[in-house]
Amino acid sequence: MMGTQLKDQLGRKLILTRSPTRIISLVPSQTELLVALGLEEAIVGLTKFCVHPAHLIQQKKVVGGTKNISYKKIGALQPHIVLCNKEENTKEIVAELEKEYPVYVSDVATVEDSLEMIAHFGQLFGCAERAAALITKINGQVAEFKEFVKGKPKLRVLYLIWKNPWMTIGKDTFIHSLLTLNGFTNAFANQTRYPEIDEQTFQSVPADVIFLSSEPYPFREKHRAEARQLRPQAKICLVDGEYFSWHGSRLADAFSYFKELHAELANS
């Protein structure tokens, strides 16, 4: 591993002069991936949102959130590498950290991007075989799931991630790619990033189904009742946002969840 060179998903060259055995992850889904790749012992720091697996946050040093971190706490941990994500962390955080440490930045908008990131982790952390096995497993599930959704109704979905204001998702997001893989049509596929929508748009945009995501806004049953008042004719489902937005090893369990979701929609 001495002298390992690799470009991250922003095309930034990463040069490691040692095998990284002290890892800080500022991305919850990537923290979960590290554990899946057998790297739990190498994790020294994480964010307060790194809640999977559940025991980890009790055993590792919390260095802040994803947008606000303690550089002092990070410095005290003497990391060999810090893992970031273009969307979850800020440019300022990356710029400040890379003054002191190698920083890998992921940029994941598709399943293919996620698999590339897994392969990069295999190379960076000397666990290429485990990474390859995970990639093979996910690829197999994707292929099987594509067969499963053939012939399913192509429902138009309004996927909501926030309230006050209502916010949805555009075409250049990981959530959009998973909606598409499910055979759904994103109601805001003509827009990018995370559009805000007013109440009038909420009521009028064509949609067969409204998905209320469990994150980042914690939509609950009471919010489904509120949404139903605005859209009484639409199906309204609470969905697990982690399966739609966590890239990495979470994909290995996502397709079983998606099958359950399709069954729920068919029976509602």
PDB file of C-alpha atoms in Angstrom:
ATOM      1  CA  MET A   1       0.000   0.000   0.000  1.00  0.00           C
ATOM      2  CA  MET A   2       2.982   2.345   0.216  1.00  0.00           C
ATOM      3  CA  GLY A   3       2.728   5.101  -2.335  1.00  0.00           C
ATOM      4  CA  THR A   4      -0.855   4.290  -3.391  1.00  0.00           C
ATOM      5  CA  GLN A   5      -2.257   6.771  -5.900  1.00  0.00           C
ATOM      6  CA  LEU A   6      -5.905   7.063  -6.857  1.00  0.00           C
ATOM      7  CA  LYS A   7      -8.296   9.717  -8.166  1.00  0.00           C
ATOM      8  CA  ASP A   8     -11.431  10.275  -6.120  1.00  0.00           C
ATOM      9  CA  GLN A   9     -14.831  10.808  -7.720  1.00  0.00           C
ATOM     10  CA  LEU A  10     -14.149  14.495  -8.277  1.00  0.00           C
ATOM     11  CA  GLY A  11     -11.015  13.569 -10.205  1.00  0.00           C
ATOM     12  CA  ARG A  12      -8.728  14.803  -7.421  1.00  0.00           C
ATOM     13  CA  LYS A  13      -5.464  12.901  -7.108  1.00  0.00           C
ATOM     14  CA  LEU A  14      -5.012  11.163  -3.785  1.00  0.00           C
ATOM     15  CA  ILE A  15      -1.523  10.068  -2.722  1.00  0.00           C
ATOM     16  CA  LEU A  16      -1.181   7.844   0.334  1.00  0.00           C
ATOM     17  CA  THR A  17       2.244   7.283   1.799  1.00  0.00           C
ATOM     18  CA  ARG A  18       1.011   4.639   4.245  1.00  0.00           C
ATOM     19  CA  SER A  19      -1.700   2.041   4.567  1.00  0.00           C
ATOM     20  CA  PRO A  20      -4.618   3.916   6.205  1.00  0.00           C
ATOM     21  CA  THR A  21      -5.382   2.380   9.563  1.00  0.00           C
ATOM     22  CA  ARG A  22      -6.892   5.532  11.110  1.00  0.00           C
ATOM     23  CA  ILE A  23      -9.976   6.575   9.139  1.00  0.00           C
ATOM     24  CA  ILE A  24     -12.390   9.432   9.809  1.00  0.00           C
ATOM     25  CA  SER A  25     -15.676   9.255   7.907  1.00  0.00           C
ATOM     26  CA  LEU A  26     -17.855  12.338   7.579  1.00  0.00           C
ATOM     27  CA  VAL A  27     -20.499  10.459   5.560  1.00  0.00           C
ATOM     28  CA  PRO A  28     -22.962   8.132   7.346  1.00  0.00           C
ATOM     29  CA  SER A  29     -23.485   5.746   4.427  1.00  0.00           C
ATOM     30  CA  GLN A  30     -19.738   5.486   3.880  1.00  0.00           C
ATOM     31  CA  THR A  31     -19.193   4.732   7.570  1.00  0.00           C
ATOM     32  CA  GLU A  32     -21.629   1.841   7.193  1.00  0.00           C
ATOM     33  CA  LEU A  33     -19.725   0.712   4.098  1.00  0.00           C
ATOM     34  CA  LEU A  34     -16.410   0.675   5.975  1.00  0.00           C
ATOM     35  CA  VAL A  35     -17.901  -1.745   8.507  1.00  0.00           C
ATOM     36  CA  ALA A  36     -19.277  -3.942   5.720  1.00  0.00           C
ATOM     37  CA  LEU A  37     -15.769  -4.101   4.257  1.00  0.00           C
ATOM     38  CA  GLY A  38     -14.321  -5.291   7.573  1.00  0.00           C
ATOM     39  CA  LEU A  39     -12.749  -1.944   8.492  1.00  0.00           C
ATOM     40  CA  GLU A  40     -14.538  -1.178  11.760  1.00  0.00           C
ATOM     41  CA  GLU A  41     -11.323  -1.273  13.797  1.00  0.00           C
ATOM     42  CA  ALA A  42      -9.736   1.319  11.502  1.00  0.00           C
ATOM     43  CA  ILE A  43     -12.512   3.878  12.063  1.00  0.00           C
ATOM     44  CA  VAL A  44     -11.387   6.451  14.644  1.00  0.00           C
ATOM     45  CA  GLY A  45     -13.888   9.256  14.007  1.00  0.00           C
ATOM     46  CA  LEU A  46     -17.367   9.790  12.580  1.00  0.00           C
ATOM     47  CA  THR A  47     -20.337  12.162  12.601  1.00  0.00           C
ATOM     48  CA  LYS A  48     -23.325  12.247  14.918  1.00  0.00           C
ATOM     49  CA  PHE A  49     -25.415  11.032  11.964  1.00  0.00           C
ATOM     50  CA  CYS A  50     -23.397   7.822  11.526  1.00  0.00           C
ATOM     51  CA  VAL A  51     -26.088   5.707  13.152  1.00  0.00           C
ATOM     52  CA  HIS A  52     -25.447   2.364  11.404  1.00  0.00           C
ATOM     53  CA  PRO A  53     -24.374   0.007  12.792  1.00  0.00           C
ATOM     54  CA  ALA A  54     -25.971   1.314  15.988  1.00  0.00           C
ATOM     55  CA  HIS A  55     -23.132   0.465  18.379  1.00  0.00           C
ATOM     56  CA  LEU A  56     -20.499   2.373  16.445  1.00  0.00           C
ATOM     57  CA  ILE A  57     -21.377   5.861  17.611  1.00  0.00           C
ATOM     58  CA  GLN A  58     -20.880   4.753  21.216  1.00  0.00           C
ATOM     59  CA  GLN A  59     -17.410   3.393  20.537  1.00  0.00           C
ATOM     60  CA  LYS A  60     -15.882   5.961  18.176  1.00  0.00           C
ATOM     61  CA  LYS A  61     -15.136   9.662  18.535  1.00  0.00           C
ATOM     62  CA  VAL A  62     -17.865  11.973  17.213  1.00  0.00           C
ATOM     63  CA  VAL A  63     -16.241  14.942  15.439  1.00  0.00           C
ATOM     64  CA  GLY A  64     -19.424  16.868  14.623  1.00  0.00           C
ATOM     65  CA  GLY A  65     -22.107  16.709  11.952  1.00  0.00           C
ATOM     66  CA  THR A  66     -21.695  16.579   8.199  1.00  0.00           C
ATOM     67  CA  LYS A  67     -21.699  20.358   7.688  1.00  0.00           C
ATOM     68  CA  ASN A  68     -20.118  21.439  10.988  1.00  0.00           C
ATOM     69  CA  ILE A  69     -17.074  19.637  12.348  1.00  0.00           C
ATOM     70  CA  SER A  70     -14.433  20.140  15.026  1.00  0.00           C
ATOM     71  CA  TYR A  71     -11.022  20.442  13.392  1.00  0.00           C
ATOM     72  CA  LYS A  72      -9.493  20.182  16.850  1.00  0.00           C
ATOM     73  CA  LYS A  73     -11.134  16.800  17.487  1.00  0.00           C
ATOM     74  CA  ILE A  74     -10.088  15.598  14.049  1.00  0.00           C
ATOM     75  CA  GLY A  75      -6.522  16.722  14.639  1.00  0.00           C
ATOM     76  CA  ALA A  76      -6.373  14.890  17.957  1.00  0.00           C
ATOM     77  CA  LEU A  77      -7.341  11.652  16.190  1.00  0.00           C
ATOM     78  CA  GLN A  78      -4.407  11.917  13.754  1.00  0.00           C
ATOM     79  CA  PRO A  79      -6.246  10.371  10.804  1.00  0.00           C
ATOM     80  CA  HIS A  80      -4.436   8.812   7.881  1.00  0.00           C
ATOM     81  CA  ILE A  81      -7.386   9.712   5.625  1.00  0.00           C
ATOM     82  CA  VAL A  82     -10.726  11.561   5.855  1.00  0.00           C
ATOM     83  CA  LEU A  83     -13.735  10.432   3.805  1.00  0.00           C
ATOM     84  CA  CYS A  84     -16.100  13.113   2.492  1.00  0.00           C
ATOM     85  CA  ASN A  85     -18.924  13.447  -0.016  1.00  0.00           C
ATOM     86  CA  LYS A  86     -19.601  16.278  -2.464  1.00  0.00           C
ATOM     87  CA  GLU A  87     -23.205  16.641  -1.344  1.00  0.00           C
ATOM     88  CA  GLU A  88     -22.985  15.896   2.368  1.00  0.00           C
ATOM     89  CA  ASN A  89     -19.921  17.997   3.193  1.00  0.00           C
ATOM     90  CA  THR A  90     -18.977  21.528   2.168  1.00  0.00           C
ATOM     91  CA  LYS A  91     -16.193  22.691  -0.138  1.00  0.00           C
ATOM     92  CA  GLU A  92     -14.815  24.645   2.803  1.00  0.00           C
ATOM     93  CA  ILE A  93     -14.551  21.520   4.961  1.00  0.00           C
ATOM     94  CA  VAL A  94     -12.735  19.620   2.215  1.00  0.00           C
ATOM     95  CA  ALA A  95     -10.381  22.529   1.509  1.00  0.00           C
ATOM     96  CA  GLU A  96      -9.484  22.931   5.177  1.00  0.00           C
ATOM     97  CA  LEU A  97      -8.994  19.216   5.826  1.00  0.00           C
ATOM     98  CA  GLU A  98      -6.812  18.590   2.790  1.00  0.00           C
ATOM     99  CA  LYS A  99      -4.280  21.077   4.130  1.00  0.00           C
ATOM    100  CA  GLU A 100      -3.431  18.421   6.705  1.00  0.00           C
ATOM    101  CA  TYR A 101      -4.702  15.025   5.520  1.00  0.00           C
ATOM    102  CA  PRO A 102      -5.480  12.984   2.413  1.00  0.00           C
ATOM    103  CA  VAL A 103      -9.204  13.526   1.697  1.00  0.00           C
ATOM    104  CA  TYR A 104     -11.294  11.231  -0.501  1.00  0.00           C
ATOM    105  CA  VAL A 105     -14.447  12.893  -1.868  1.00  0.00           C
ATOM    106  CA  SER A 106     -17.212  10.730  -3.312  1.00  0.00           C
ATOM    107  CA  ASP A 107     -19.776  12.005  -5.824  1.00  0.00           C
ATOM    108  CA  VAL A 108     -22.606   9.507  -6.162  1.00  0.00           C
ATOM    109  CA  ALA A 109     -25.622  10.080  -8.407  1.00  0.00           C
ATOM    110  CA  THR A 110     -26.154   6.527  -9.706  1.00  0.00           C
ATOM    111  CA  VAL A 111     -25.749   2.919  -8.637  1.00  0.00           C
ATOM    112  CA  GLU A 112     -22.739   2.750 -10.958  1.00  0.00           C
ATOM    113  CA  ASP A 113     -21.139   5.662  -9.088  1.00  0.00           C
ATOM    114  CA  SER A 114     -21.734   3.839  -5.825  1.00  0.00           C
ATOM    115  CA  LEU A 115     -20.090   0.675  -7.121  1.00  0.00           C
ATOM    116  CA  GLU A 116     -17.096   2.687  -8.311  1.00  0.00           C
ATOM    117  CA  MET A 117     -16.756   4.169  -4.823  1.00  0.00           C
ATOM    118  CA  ILE A 118     -16.869   0.679  -3.271  1.00  0.00           C
ATOM    119  CA  ALA A 119     -14.084  -0.403  -5.627  1.00  0.00           C
ATOM    120  CA  HIS A 120     -12.051   2.671  -4.664  1.00  0.00           C
ATOM    121  CA  PHE A 121     -12.412   1.772  -0.979  1.00  0.00           C
ATOM    122  CA  GLY A 122     -11.229  -1.742  -1.761  1.00  0.00           C
ATOM    123  CA  GLN A 123      -8.115  -0.290  -3.346  1.00  0.00           C
ATOM    124  CA  LEU A 124      -7.507   2.363  -0.701  1.00  0.00           C
ATOM    125  CA  PHE A 125      -7.914   0.090   2.296  1.00  0.00           C
ATOM    126  CA  GLY A 126      -6.522  -3.204   1.055  1.00  0.00           C
ATOM    127  CA  CYS A 127      -9.839  -5.046   0.972  1.00  0.00           C
ATOM    128  CA  ALA A 128     -10.298  -5.433  -2.780  1.00  0.00           C
ATOM    129  CA  GLU A 129     -11.710  -8.960  -2.535  1.00  0.00           C
ATOM    130  CA  ARG A 130     -14.423  -7.954  -0.082  1.00  0.00           C
ATOM    131  CA  ALA A 131     -15.250  -4.901  -2.184  1.00  0.00           C
ATOM    132  CA  ALA A 132     -15.478  -7.038  -5.336  1.00  0.00           C
ATOM    133  CA  ALA A 133     -17.784  -9.516  -3.594  1.00  0.00           C
ATOM    134  CA  LEU A 134     -20.096  -6.701  -2.454  1.00  0.00           C
ATOM    135  CA  ILE A 135     -20.144  -5.230  -5.967  1.00  0.00           C
ATOM    136  CA  THR A 136     -21.001  -8.629  -7.446  1.00  0.00           C
ATOM    137  CA  LYS A 137     -23.814  -9.089  -4.931  1.00  0.00           C
ATOM    138  CA  ILE A 138     -25.330  -5.678  -5.671  1.00  0.00           C
ATOM    139  CA  ASN A 139     -25.012  -6.126  -9.430  1.00  0.00           C
ATOM    140  CA  GLY A 140     -26.837  -9.444  -9.165  1.00  0.00           C
ATOM    141  CA  GLN A 141     -29.637  -7.884  -7.162  1.00  0.00           C
ATOM    142  CA  VAL A 142     -29.950  -4.988  -9.624  1.00  0.00           C
ATOM    143  CA  ALA A 143     -30.292  -7.410 -12.541  1.00  0.00           C
ATOM    144  CA  GLU A 144     -32.896  -9.499 -10.710  1.00  0.00           C
ATOM    145  CA  PHE A 145     -34.816  -6.399  -9.619  1.00  0.00           C
ATOM    146  CA  LYS A 146     -34.971  -5.043 -13.165  1.00  0.00           C
ATOM    147  CA  GLU A 147     -36.780  -8.240 -14.121  1.00  0.00           C
ATOM    148  CA  PHE A 148     -39.077  -7.866 -11.108  1.00  0.00           C
ATOM    149  CA  VAL A 149     -40.255  -4.368 -12.105  1.00  0.00           C
ATOM    150  CA  LYS A 150     -40.914  -5.259 -15.746  1.00  0.00           C
ATOM    151  CA  GLY A 151     -44.615  -4.864 -16.422  1.00  0.00           C
ATOM    152  CA  LYS A 152     -45.261  -2.979 -13.176  1.00  0.00           C
ATOM    153  CA  PRO A 153     -47.343   0.216 -13.531  1.00  0.00           C
ATOM    154  CA  LYS A 154     -45.061   3.184 -14.286  1.00  0.00           C
ATOM    155  CA  LEU A 155     -46.261   5.402 -11.470  1.00  0.00           C
ATOM    156  CA  ARG A 156     -45.452   9.093 -11.388  1.00  0.00           C
ATOM    157  CA  VAL A 157     -43.917   9.862  -7.985  1.00  0.00           C
ATOM    158  CA  LEU A 158     -43.579  13.100  -6.052  1.00  0.00           C
ATOM    159  CA  TYR A 159     -40.745  12.351  -3.614  1.00  0.00           C
ATOM    160  CA  LEU A 160     -40.607  14.797  -0.698  1.00  0.00           C
ATOM    161  CA  ILE A 161     -37.540  15.291   1.486  1.00  0.00           C
ATOM    162  CA  TRP A 162     -38.527  18.415   3.431  1.00  0.00           C
ATOM    163  CA  LYS A 163     -41.434  20.401   4.815  1.00  0.00           C
ATOM    164  CA  ASN A 164     -41.740  24.161   5.406  1.00  0.00           C
ATOM    165  CA  PRO A 165     -40.879  24.608   2.623  1.00  0.00           C
ATOM    166  CA  TRP A 166     -41.774  21.454   0.745  1.00  0.00           C
ATOM    167  CA  MET A 167     -38.725  20.158  -1.102  1.00  0.00           C
ATOM    168  CA  THR A 168     -38.422  17.416  -3.692  1.00  0.00           C
ATOM    169  CA  ILE A 169     -35.659  15.883  -5.814  1.00  0.00           C
ATOM    170  CA  GLY A 170     -34.407  16.566  -9.326  1.00  0.00           C
ATOM    171  CA  LYS A 171     -32.880  14.413 -12.044  1.00  0.00           C
ATOM    172  CA  ASP A 172     -29.230  14.614 -10.935  1.00  0.00           C
ATOM    173  CA  THR A 173     -29.688  12.940  -7.554  1.00  0.00           C
ATOM    174  CA  PHE A 174     -29.090   9.422  -6.280  1.00  0.00           C
ATOM    175  CA  ILE A 175     -32.731   9.265  -5.184  1.00  0.00           C
ATOM    176  CA  HIS A 176     -33.845   9.981  -8.760  1.00  0.00           C
ATOM    177  CA  SER A 177     -31.708   7.147 -10.087  1.00  0.00           C
ATOM    178  CA  LEU A 178     -33.272   4.701  -7.622  1.00  0.00           C
ATOM    179  CA  LEU A 179     -36.789   5.905  -8.435  1.00  0.00           C
ATOM    180  CA  THR A 180     -35.989   5.244 -12.101  1.00  0.00           C
ATOM    181  CA  LEU A 181     -34.610   1.799 -11.286  1.00  0.00           C
ATOM    182  CA  ASN A 182     -37.912   1.079  -9.547  1.00  0.00           C
ATOM    183  CA  GLY A 183     -39.760   1.877 -12.762  1.00  0.00           C
ATOM    184  CA  PHE A 184     -41.182   5.107 -11.330  1.00  0.00           C
ATOM    185  CA  THR A 185     -41.270   8.487 -13.047  1.00  0.00           C
ATOM    186  CA  ASN A 186     -39.942  11.397 -11.000  1.00  0.00           C
ATOM    187  CA  ALA A 187     -42.496  14.241 -11.039  1.00  0.00           C
ATOM    188  CA  PHE A 188     -39.601  16.724 -11.090  1.00  0.00           C
ATOM    189  CA  ALA A 189     -37.319  14.964 -13.548  1.00  0.00           C
ATOM    190  CA  ASN A 190     -37.139  18.195 -15.566  1.00  0.00           C
ATOM    191  CA  GLN A 191     -35.369  19.981 -12.705  1.00  0.00           C
ATOM    192  CA  THR A 192     -32.069  19.575 -10.873  1.00  0.00           C
ATOM    193  CA  ARG A 193     -30.935  19.184  -7.286  1.00  0.00           C
ATOM    194  CA  TYR A 194     -33.624  19.795  -4.639  1.00  0.00           C
ATOM    195  CA  PRO A 195     -36.373  22.147  -5.837  1.00  0.00           C
ATOM    196  CA  GLU A 196     -38.602  23.941  -3.360  1.00  0.00           C
ATOM    197  CA  ILE A 197     -42.291  23.774  -4.176  1.00  0.00           C
ATOM    198  CA  ASP A 198     -45.132  25.902  -2.864  1.00  0.00           C
ATOM    199  CA  GLU A 199     -48.474  24.552  -1.685  1.00  0.00           C
ATOM    200  CA  GLN A 200     -50.156  25.305  -4.998  1.00  0.00           C
ATOM    201  CA  THR A 201     -47.545  23.266  -6.872  1.00  0.00           C
ATOM    202  CA  PHE A 202     -47.846  20.498  -4.289  1.00  0.00           C
ATOM    203  CA  GLN A 203     -51.568  20.318  -5.021  1.00  0.00           C
ATOM    204  CA  SER A 204     -51.366  20.598  -8.796  1.00  0.00           C
ATOM    205  CA  VAL A 205     -48.264  18.724 -10.012  1.00  0.00           C
ATOM    206  CA  PRO A 206     -49.269  15.469 -11.723  1.00  0.00           C
ATOM    207  CA  ALA A 207     -48.473  12.531  -9.416  1.00  0.00           C
ATOM    208  CA  ASP A 208     -49.939   9.093  -8.796  1.00  0.00           C
ATOM    209  CA  VAL A 209     -48.039   8.606  -5.552  1.00  0.00           C
ATOM    210  CA  ILE A 210     -46.470  10.905  -2.982  1.00  0.00           C
ATOM    211  CA  PHE A 211     -43.506   9.519  -1.075  1.00  0.00           C
ATOM    212  CA  LEU A 212     -42.733  11.141   2.291  1.00  0.00           C
ATOM    213  CA  SER A 213     -39.136  10.252   3.098  1.00  0.00           C
ATOM    214  CA  SER A 214     -37.948   9.444   6.614  1.00  0.00           C
ATOM    215  CA  GLU A 215     -34.908  11.666   6.047  1.00  0.00           C
ATOM    216  CA  PRO A 216     -33.589  14.305   6.056  1.00  0.00           C
ATOM    217  CA  TYR A 217     -36.986  15.534   7.289  1.00  0.00           C
ATOM    218  CA  PRO A 218     -38.462  12.958   9.662  1.00  0.00           C
ATOM    219  CA  PHE A 219     -41.858  12.543   8.025  1.00  0.00           C
ATOM    220  CA  ARG A 220     -44.301  10.580  10.188  1.00  0.00           C
ATOM    221  CA  GLU A 221     -47.922   9.448  10.114  1.00  0.00           C
ATOM    222  CA  LYS A 222     -49.234  12.899  11.097  1.00  0.00           C
ATOM    223  CA  HIS A 223     -47.532  14.370   8.040  1.00  0.00           C
ATOM    224  CA  ARG A 224     -49.218  11.808   5.825  1.00  0.00           C
ATOM    225  CA  ALA A 225     -52.569  13.074   7.137  1.00  0.00           C
ATOM    226  CA  GLU A 226     -51.538  16.658   6.322  1.00  0.00           C
ATOM    227  CA  ALA A 227     -50.471  15.683   2.823  1.00  0.00           C
ATOM    228  CA  ARG A 228     -53.715  13.790   2.260  1.00  0.00           C
ATOM    229  CA  GLN A 229     -55.683  16.973   2.940  1.00  0.00           C
ATOM    230  CA  LEU A 230     -53.777  18.672   0.114  1.00  0.00           C
ATOM    231  CA  ARG A 231     -53.835  15.687  -2.269  1.00  0.00           C
ATOM    232  CA  PRO A 232     -56.853  13.540  -1.352  1.00  0.00           C
ATOM    233  CA  GLN A 233     -56.776  11.559  -4.626  1.00  0.00           C
ATOM    234  CA  ALA A 234     -53.088  10.547  -4.506  1.00  0.00           C
ATOM    235  CA  LYS A 235     -51.605   7.519  -2.780  1.00  0.00           C
ATOM    236  CA  ILE A 236     -49.361   8.754   0.030  1.00  0.00           C
ATOM    237  CA  CYS A 237     -46.640   6.502   1.431  1.00  0.00           C
ATOM    238  CA  LEU A 238     -44.065   6.911   4.162  1.00  0.00           C
ATOM    239  CA  VAL A 239     -40.805   5.548   2.752  1.00  0.00           C
ATOM    240  CA  ASP A 240     -37.437   4.691   4.272  1.00  0.00           C
ATOM    241  CA  GLY A 241     -35.139   7.455   3.057  1.00  0.00           C
ATOM    242  CA  GLU A 242     -32.014   5.473   3.891  1.00  0.00           C
ATOM    243  CA  TYR A 243     -32.812   2.911   1.198  1.00  0.00           C
ATOM    244  CA  PHE A 244     -33.344   5.672  -1.350  1.00  0.00           C
ATOM    245  CA  SER A 245     -30.403   7.903  -0.443  1.00  0.00           C
ATOM    246  CA  TRP A 246     -27.648   5.915   1.303  1.00  0.00           C
ATOM    247  CA  HIS A 247     -25.098   4.824  -1.248  1.00  0.00           C
ATOM    248  CA  GLY A 248     -22.712   1.994  -0.451  1.00  0.00           C
ATOM    249  CA  SER A 249     -23.430  -1.296   1.300  1.00  0.00           C
ATOM    250  CA  ARG A 250     -27.008  -0.204   2.072  1.00  0.00           C
ATOM    251  CA  LEU A 251     -27.785  -1.093  -1.556  1.00  0.00           C
ATOM    252  CA  ALA A 252     -27.315  -4.760  -0.684  1.00  0.00           C
ATOM    253  CA  ASP A 253     -30.547  -4.586   1.353  1.00  0.00           C
ATOM    254  CA  ALA A 254     -32.400  -1.938  -0.661  1.00  0.00           C
ATOM    255  CA  PHE A 255     -33.982  -4.146  -3.289  1.00  0.00           C
ATOM    256  CA  SER A 256     -35.780  -6.357  -0.790  1.00  0.00           C
ATOM    257  CA  TYR A 257     -37.236  -3.173   0.679  1.00  0.00           C
ATOM    258  CA  PHE A 258     -38.237  -1.898  -2.756  1.00  0.00           C
ATOM    259  CA  LYS A 259     -40.113  -5.139  -3.456  1.00  0.00           C
ATOM    260  CA  GLU A 260     -42.067  -4.631  -0.224  1.00  0.00           C
ATOM    261  CA  LEU A 261     -42.820  -1.063  -1.280  1.00  0.00           C
ATOM    262  CA  HIS A 262     -44.188  -2.240  -4.637  1.00  0.00           C
ATOM    263  CA  ALA A 263     -46.408  -4.732  -2.814  1.00  0.00           C
ATOM    264  CA  GLU A 264     -47.675  -1.953  -0.526  1.00  0.00           C
ATOM    265  CA  LEU A 265     -48.493   0.231  -3.532  1.00  0.00           C
ATOM    266  CA  ALA A 266     -50.286  -2.613  -5.298  1.00  0.00           C
ATOM    267  CA  ASN A 267     -52.453  -3.256  -2.241  1.00  0.00           C
ATOM    268  CA  SER A 268     -53.247   0.344  -1.301  1.00  0.00           C
TER     269      SER A 268
END
